[in-house]
PDB file of N, CA and C and ligand atoms in Angstrom:
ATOM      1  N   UNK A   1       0.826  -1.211   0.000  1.00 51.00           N
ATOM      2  CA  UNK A   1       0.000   0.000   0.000  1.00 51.00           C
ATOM      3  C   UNK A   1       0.857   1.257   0.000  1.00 51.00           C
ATOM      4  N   UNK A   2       0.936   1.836  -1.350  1.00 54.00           N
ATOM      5  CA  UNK A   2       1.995   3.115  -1.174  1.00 54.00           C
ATOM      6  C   UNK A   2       3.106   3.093  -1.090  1.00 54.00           C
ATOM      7  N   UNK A   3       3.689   1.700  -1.144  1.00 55.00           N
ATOM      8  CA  UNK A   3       5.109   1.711  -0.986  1.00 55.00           C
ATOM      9  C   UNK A   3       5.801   1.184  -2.307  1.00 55.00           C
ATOM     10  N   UNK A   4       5.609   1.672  -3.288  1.00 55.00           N
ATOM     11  CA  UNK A   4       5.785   1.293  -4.548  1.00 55.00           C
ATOM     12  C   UNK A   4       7.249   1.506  -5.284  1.00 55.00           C
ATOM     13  N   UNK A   5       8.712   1.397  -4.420  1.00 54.00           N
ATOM     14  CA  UNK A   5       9.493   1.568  -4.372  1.00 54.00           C
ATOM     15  C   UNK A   5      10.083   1.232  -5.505  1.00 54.00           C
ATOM     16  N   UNK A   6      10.031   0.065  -5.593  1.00 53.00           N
ATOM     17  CA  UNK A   6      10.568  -0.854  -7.526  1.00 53.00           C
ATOM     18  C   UNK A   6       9.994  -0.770  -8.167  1.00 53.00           C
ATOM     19  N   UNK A   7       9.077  -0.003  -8.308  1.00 50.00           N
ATOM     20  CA  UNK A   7       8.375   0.124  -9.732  1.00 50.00           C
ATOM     21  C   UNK A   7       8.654   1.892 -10.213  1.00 50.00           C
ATOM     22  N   UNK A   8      10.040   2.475  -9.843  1.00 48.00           N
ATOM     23  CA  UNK A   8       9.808   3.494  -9.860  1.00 48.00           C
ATOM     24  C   UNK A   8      10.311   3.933 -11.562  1.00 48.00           C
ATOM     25  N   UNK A   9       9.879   4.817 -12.402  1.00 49.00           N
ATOM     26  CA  UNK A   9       9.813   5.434 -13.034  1.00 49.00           C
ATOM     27  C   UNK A   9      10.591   6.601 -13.094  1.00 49.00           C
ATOM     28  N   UNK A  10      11.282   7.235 -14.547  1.00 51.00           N
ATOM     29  CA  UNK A  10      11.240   8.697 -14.317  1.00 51.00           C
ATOM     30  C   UNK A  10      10.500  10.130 -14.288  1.00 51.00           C
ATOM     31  N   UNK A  11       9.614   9.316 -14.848  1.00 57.00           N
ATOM     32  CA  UNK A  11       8.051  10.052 -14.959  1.00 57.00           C
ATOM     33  C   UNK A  11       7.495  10.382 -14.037  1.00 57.00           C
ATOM     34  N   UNK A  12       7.621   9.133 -13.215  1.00 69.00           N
ATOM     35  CA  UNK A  12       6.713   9.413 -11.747  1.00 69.00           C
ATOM     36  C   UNK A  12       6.913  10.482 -11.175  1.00 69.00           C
ATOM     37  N   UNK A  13       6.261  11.157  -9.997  1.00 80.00           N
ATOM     38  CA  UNK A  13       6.956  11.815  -9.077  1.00 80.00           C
ATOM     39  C   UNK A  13       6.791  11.356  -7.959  1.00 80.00           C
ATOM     40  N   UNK A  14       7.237  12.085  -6.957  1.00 88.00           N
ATOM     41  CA  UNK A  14       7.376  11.271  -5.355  1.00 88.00           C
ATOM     42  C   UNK A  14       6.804  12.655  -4.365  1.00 88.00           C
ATOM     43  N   UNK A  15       5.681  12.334  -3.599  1.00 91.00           N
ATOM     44  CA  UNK A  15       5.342  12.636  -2.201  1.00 91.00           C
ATOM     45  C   UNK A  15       5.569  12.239  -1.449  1.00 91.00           C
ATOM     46  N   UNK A  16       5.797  13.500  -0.571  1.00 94.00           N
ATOM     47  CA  UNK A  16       5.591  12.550   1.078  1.00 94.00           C
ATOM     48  C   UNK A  16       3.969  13.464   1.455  1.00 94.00           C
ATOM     49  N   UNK A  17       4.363  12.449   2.789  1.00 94.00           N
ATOM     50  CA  UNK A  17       2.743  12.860   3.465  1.00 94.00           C
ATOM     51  C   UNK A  17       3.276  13.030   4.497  1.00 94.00           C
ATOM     52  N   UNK A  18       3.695  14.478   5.552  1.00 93.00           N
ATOM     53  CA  UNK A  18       4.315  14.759   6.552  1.00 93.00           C
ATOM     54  C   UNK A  18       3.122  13.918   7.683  1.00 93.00           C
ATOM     55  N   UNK A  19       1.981  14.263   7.299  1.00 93.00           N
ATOM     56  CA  UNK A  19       1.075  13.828   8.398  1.00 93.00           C
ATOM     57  C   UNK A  19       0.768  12.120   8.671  1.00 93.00           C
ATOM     58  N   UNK A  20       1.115  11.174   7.560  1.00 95.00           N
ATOM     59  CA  UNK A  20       1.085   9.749   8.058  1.00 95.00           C
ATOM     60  C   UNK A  20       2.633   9.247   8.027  1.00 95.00           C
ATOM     61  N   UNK A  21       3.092  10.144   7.365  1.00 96.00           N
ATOM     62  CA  UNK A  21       4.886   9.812   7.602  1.00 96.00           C
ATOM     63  C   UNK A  21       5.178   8.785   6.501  1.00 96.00           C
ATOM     64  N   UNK A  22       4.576   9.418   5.442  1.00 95.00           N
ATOM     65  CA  UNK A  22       4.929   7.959   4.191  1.00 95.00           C
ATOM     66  C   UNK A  22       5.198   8.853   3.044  1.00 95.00           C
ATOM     67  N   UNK A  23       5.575   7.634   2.197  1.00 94.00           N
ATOM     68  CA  UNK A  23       6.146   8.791   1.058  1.00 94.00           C
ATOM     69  C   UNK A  23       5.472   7.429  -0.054  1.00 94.00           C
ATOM     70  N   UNK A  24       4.573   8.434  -1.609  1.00 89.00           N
ATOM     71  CA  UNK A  24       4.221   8.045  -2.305  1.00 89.00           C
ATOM     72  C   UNK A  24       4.842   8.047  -3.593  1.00 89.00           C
ATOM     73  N   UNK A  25       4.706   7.453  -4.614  1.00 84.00           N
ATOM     74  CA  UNK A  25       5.037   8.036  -5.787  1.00 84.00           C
ATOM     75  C   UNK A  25       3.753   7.877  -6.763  1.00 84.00           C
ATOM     76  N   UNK A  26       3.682   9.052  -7.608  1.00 74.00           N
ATOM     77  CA  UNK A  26       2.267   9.182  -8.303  1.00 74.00           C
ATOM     78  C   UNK A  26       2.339   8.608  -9.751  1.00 74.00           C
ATOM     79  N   UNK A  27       1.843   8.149 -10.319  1.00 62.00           N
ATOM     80  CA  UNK A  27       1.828   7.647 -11.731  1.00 62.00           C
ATOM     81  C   UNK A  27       1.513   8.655 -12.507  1.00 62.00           C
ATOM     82  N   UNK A  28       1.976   9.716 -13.097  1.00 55.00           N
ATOM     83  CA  UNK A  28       1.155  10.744 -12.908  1.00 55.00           C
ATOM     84  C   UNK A  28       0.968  11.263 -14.254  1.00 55.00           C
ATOM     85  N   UNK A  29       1.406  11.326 -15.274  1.00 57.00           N
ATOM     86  CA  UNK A  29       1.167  12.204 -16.427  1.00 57.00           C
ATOM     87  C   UNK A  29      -0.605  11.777 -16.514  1.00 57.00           C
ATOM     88  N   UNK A  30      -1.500  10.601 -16.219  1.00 57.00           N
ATOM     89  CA  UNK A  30      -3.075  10.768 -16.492  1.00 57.00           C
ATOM     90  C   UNK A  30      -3.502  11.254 -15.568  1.00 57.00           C
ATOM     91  N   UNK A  31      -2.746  11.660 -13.760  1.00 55.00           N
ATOM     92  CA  UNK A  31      -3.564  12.327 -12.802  1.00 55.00           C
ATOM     93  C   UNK A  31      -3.013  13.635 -13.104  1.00 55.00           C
ATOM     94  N   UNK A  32      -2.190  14.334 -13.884  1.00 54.00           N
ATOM     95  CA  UNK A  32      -2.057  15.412 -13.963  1.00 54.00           C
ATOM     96  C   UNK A  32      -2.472  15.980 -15.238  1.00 54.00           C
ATOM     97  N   UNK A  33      -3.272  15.755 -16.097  1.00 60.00           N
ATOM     98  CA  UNK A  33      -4.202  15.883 -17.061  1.00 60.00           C
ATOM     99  C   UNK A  33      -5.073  17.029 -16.679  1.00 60.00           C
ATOM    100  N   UNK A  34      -5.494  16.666 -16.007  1.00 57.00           N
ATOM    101  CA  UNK A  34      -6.706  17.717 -15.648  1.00 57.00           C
ATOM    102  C   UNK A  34      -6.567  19.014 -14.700  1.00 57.00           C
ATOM    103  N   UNK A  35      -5.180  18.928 -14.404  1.00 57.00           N
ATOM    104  CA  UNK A  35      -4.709  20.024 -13.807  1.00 57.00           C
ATOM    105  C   UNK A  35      -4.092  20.892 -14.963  1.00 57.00           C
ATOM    106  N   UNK A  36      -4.181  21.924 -14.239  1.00 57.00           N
ATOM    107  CA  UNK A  36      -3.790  23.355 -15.367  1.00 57.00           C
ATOM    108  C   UNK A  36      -2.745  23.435 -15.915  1.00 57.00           C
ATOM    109  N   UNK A  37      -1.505  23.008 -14.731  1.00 58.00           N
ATOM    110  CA  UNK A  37      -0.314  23.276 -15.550  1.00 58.00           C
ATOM    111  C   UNK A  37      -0.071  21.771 -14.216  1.00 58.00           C
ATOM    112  N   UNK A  38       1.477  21.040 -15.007  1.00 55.00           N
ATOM    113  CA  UNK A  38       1.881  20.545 -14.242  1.00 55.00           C
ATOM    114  C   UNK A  38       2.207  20.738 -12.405  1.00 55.00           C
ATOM    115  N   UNK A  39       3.389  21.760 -13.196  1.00 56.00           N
ATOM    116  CA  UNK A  39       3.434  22.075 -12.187  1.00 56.00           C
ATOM    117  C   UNK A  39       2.214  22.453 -10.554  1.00 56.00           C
ATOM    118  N   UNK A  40       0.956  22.818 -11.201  1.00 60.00           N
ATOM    119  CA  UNK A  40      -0.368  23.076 -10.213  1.00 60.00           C
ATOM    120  C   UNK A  40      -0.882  21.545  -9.757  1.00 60.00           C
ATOM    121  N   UNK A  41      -0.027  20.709 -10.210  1.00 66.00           N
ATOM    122  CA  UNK A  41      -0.490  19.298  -9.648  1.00 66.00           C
ATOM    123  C   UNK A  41      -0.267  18.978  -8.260  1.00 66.00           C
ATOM    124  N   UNK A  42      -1.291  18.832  -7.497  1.00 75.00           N
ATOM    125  CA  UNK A  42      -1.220  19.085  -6.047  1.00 75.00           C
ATOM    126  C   UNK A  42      -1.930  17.485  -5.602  1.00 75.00           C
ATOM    127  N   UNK A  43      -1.440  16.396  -5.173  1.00 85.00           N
ATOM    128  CA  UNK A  43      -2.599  15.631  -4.966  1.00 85.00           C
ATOM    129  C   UNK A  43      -2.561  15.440  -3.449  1.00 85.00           C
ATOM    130  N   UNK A  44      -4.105  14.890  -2.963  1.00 89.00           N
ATOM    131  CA  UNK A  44      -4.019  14.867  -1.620  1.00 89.00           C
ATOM    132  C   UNK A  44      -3.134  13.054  -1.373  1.00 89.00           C
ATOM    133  N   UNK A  45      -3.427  13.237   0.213  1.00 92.00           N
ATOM    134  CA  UNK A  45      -2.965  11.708   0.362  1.00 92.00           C
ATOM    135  C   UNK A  45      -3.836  10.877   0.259  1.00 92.00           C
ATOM    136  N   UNK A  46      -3.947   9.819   0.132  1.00 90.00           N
ATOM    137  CA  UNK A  46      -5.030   8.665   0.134  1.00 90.00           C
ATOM    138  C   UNK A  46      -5.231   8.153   0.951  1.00 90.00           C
ATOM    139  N   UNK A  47      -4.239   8.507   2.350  1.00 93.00           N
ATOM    140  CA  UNK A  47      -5.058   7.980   3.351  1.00 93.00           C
ATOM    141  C   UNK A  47      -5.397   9.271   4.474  1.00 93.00           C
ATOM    142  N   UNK A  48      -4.949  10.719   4.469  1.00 96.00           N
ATOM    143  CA  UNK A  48      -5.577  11.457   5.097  1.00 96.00           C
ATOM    144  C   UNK A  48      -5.884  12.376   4.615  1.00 96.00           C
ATOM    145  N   UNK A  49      -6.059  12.233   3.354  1.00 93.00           N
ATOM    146  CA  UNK A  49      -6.632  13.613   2.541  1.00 93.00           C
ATOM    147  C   UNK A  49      -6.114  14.986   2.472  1.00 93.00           C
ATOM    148  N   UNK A  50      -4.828  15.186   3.248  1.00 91.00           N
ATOM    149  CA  UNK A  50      -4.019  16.395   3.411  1.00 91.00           C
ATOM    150  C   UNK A  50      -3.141  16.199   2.121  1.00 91.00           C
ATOM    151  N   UNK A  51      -3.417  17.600   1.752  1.00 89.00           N
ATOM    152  CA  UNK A  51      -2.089  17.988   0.435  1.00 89.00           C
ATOM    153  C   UNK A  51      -0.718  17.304   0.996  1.00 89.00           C
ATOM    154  N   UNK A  52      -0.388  16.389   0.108  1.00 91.00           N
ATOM    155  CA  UNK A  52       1.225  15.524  -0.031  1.00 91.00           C
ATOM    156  C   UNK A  52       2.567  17.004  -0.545  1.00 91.00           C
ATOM    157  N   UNK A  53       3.513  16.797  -0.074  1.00 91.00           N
ATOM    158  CA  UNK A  53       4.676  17.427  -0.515  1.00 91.00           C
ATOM    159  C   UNK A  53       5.554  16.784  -1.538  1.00 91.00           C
ATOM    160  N   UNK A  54       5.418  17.641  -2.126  1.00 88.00           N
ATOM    161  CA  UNK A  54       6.618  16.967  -3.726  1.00 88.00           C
ATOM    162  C   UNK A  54       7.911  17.079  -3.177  1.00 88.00           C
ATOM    163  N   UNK A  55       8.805  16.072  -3.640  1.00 90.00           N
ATOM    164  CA  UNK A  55       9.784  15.754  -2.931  1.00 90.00           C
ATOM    165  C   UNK A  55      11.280  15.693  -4.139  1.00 90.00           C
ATOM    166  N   UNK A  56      12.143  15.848  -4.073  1.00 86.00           N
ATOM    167  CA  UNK A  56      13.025  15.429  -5.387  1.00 86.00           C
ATOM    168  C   UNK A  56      12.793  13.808  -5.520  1.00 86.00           C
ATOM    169  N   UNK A  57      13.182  13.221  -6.833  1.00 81.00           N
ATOM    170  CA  UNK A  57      12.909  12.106  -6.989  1.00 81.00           C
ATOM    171  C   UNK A  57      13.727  11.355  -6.157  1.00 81.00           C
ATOM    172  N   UNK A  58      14.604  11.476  -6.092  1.00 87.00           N
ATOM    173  CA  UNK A  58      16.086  11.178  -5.719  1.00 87.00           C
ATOM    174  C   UNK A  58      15.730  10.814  -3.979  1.00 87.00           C
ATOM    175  N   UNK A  59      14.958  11.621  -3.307  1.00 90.00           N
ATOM    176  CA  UNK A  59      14.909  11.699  -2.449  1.00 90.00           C
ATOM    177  C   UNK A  59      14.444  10.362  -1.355  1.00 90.00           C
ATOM    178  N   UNK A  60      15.481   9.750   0.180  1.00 92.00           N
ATOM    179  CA  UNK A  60      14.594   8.873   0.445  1.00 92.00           C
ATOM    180  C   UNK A  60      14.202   9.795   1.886  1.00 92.00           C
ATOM    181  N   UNK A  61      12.818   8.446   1.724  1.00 94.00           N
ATOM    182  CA  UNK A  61      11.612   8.960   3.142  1.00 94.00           C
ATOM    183  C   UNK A  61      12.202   7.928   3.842  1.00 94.00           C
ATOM    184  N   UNK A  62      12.062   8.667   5.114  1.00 96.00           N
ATOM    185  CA  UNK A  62      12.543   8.549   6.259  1.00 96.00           C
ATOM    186  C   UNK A  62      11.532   6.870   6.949  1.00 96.00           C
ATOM    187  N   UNK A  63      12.106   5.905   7.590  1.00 96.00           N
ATOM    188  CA  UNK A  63      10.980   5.306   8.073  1.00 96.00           C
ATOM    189  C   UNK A  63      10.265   5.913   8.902  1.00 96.00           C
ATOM    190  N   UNK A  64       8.811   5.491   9.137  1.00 95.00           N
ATOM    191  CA  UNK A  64       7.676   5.695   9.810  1.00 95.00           C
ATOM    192  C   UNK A  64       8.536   5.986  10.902  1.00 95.00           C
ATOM    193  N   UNK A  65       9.380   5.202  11.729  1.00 97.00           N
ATOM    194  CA  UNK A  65       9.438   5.752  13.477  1.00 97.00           C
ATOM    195  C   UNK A  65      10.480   6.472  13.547  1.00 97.00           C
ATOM    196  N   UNK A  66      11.198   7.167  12.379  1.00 97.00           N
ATOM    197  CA  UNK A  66      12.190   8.053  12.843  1.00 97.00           C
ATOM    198  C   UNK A  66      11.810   9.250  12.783  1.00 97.00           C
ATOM    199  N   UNK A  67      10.853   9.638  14.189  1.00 96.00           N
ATOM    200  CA  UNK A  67      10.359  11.136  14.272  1.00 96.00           C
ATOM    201  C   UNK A  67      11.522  12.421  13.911  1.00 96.00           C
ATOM    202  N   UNK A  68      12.596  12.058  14.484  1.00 97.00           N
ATOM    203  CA  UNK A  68      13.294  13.132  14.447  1.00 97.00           C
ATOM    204  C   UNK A  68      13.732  13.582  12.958  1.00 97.00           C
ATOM    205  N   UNK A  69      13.570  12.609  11.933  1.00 96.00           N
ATOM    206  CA  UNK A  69      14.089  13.044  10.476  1.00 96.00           C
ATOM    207  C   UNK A  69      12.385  13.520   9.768  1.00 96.00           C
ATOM    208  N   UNK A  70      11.459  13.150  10.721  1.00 96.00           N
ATOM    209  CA  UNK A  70      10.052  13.915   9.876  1.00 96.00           C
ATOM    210  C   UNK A  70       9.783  15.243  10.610  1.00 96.00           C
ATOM    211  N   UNK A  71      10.301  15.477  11.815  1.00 95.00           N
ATOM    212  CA  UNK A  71      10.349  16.256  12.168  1.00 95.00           C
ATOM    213  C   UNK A  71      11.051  17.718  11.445  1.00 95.00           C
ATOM    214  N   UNK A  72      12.412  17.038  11.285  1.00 94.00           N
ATOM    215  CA  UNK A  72      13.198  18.102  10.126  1.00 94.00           C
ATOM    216  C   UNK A  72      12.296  17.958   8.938  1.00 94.00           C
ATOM    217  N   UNK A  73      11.674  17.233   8.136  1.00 93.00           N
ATOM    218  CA  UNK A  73      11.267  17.109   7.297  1.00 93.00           C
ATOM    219  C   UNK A  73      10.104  18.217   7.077  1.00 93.00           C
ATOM    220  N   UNK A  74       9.068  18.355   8.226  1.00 92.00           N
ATOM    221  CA  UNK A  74       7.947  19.258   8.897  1.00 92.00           C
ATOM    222  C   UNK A  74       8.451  20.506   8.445  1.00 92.00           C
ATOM    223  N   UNK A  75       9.286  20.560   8.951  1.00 93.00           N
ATOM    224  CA  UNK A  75       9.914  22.270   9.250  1.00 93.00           C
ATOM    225  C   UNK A  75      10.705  22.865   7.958  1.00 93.00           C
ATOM    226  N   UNK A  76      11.108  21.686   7.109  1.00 90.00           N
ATOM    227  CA  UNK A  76      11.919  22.307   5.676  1.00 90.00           C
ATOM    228  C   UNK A  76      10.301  22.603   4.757  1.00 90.00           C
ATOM    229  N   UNK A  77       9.554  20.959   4.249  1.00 85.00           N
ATOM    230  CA  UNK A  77       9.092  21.447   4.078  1.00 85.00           C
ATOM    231  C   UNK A  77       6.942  21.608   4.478  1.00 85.00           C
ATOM    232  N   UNK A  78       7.140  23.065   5.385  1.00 77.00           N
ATOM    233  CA  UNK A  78       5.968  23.133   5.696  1.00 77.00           C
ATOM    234  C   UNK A  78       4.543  23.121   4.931  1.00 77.00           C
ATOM    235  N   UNK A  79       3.869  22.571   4.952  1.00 55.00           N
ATOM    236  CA  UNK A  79       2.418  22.535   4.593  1.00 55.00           C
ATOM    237  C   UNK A  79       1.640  24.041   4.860  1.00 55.00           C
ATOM    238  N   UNK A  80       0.921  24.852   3.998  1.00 55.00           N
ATOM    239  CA  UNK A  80       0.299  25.925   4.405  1.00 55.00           C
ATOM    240  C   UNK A  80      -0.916  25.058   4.844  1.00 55.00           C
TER     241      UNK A  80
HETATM  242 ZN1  LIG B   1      -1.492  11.342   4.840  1.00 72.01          ZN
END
């Protein structure tokens, strides 16, 4: 569920979800269709419905119990 690590793509992009502490990657050129511009592609999470943070691809998420690296994570990058 969401952890779709080997199937990654360069296409894809990658969220995290500061609030369940997971990081997604989106399949995305058909969910970003209907958005205006790419870049305005905002998706929520799928499991708490809060706007996800785009992340570099490159980037890894922290496991679930290492508060202190989501913590930094919180604070770089904040959610309005
Ligand atoms: Zn979430």
């Amino acid at each position: 569920m969401g952890f779709e690590w080997l199937a990654s793509k360069p296409y894809k992009r990658h969220y995290i979800c500061i609030n369940c502490r997971k990081g997604f990657k989106r399949p995305s050129e058909k969910d970003i269709v209907s958005a205006k511009s790419k870049e305005d592609y905002q998706p929520n999470c799928p499991q708490c419905r809060q706007k996800m943070t785009q992340v570099p691809y490159t980037f890894e998420v922290p496991k679930q119990k290492d508060k202190k690296a989501w913590k930094k994570l919180e604070e770089r990058y904040k959610i309005e």
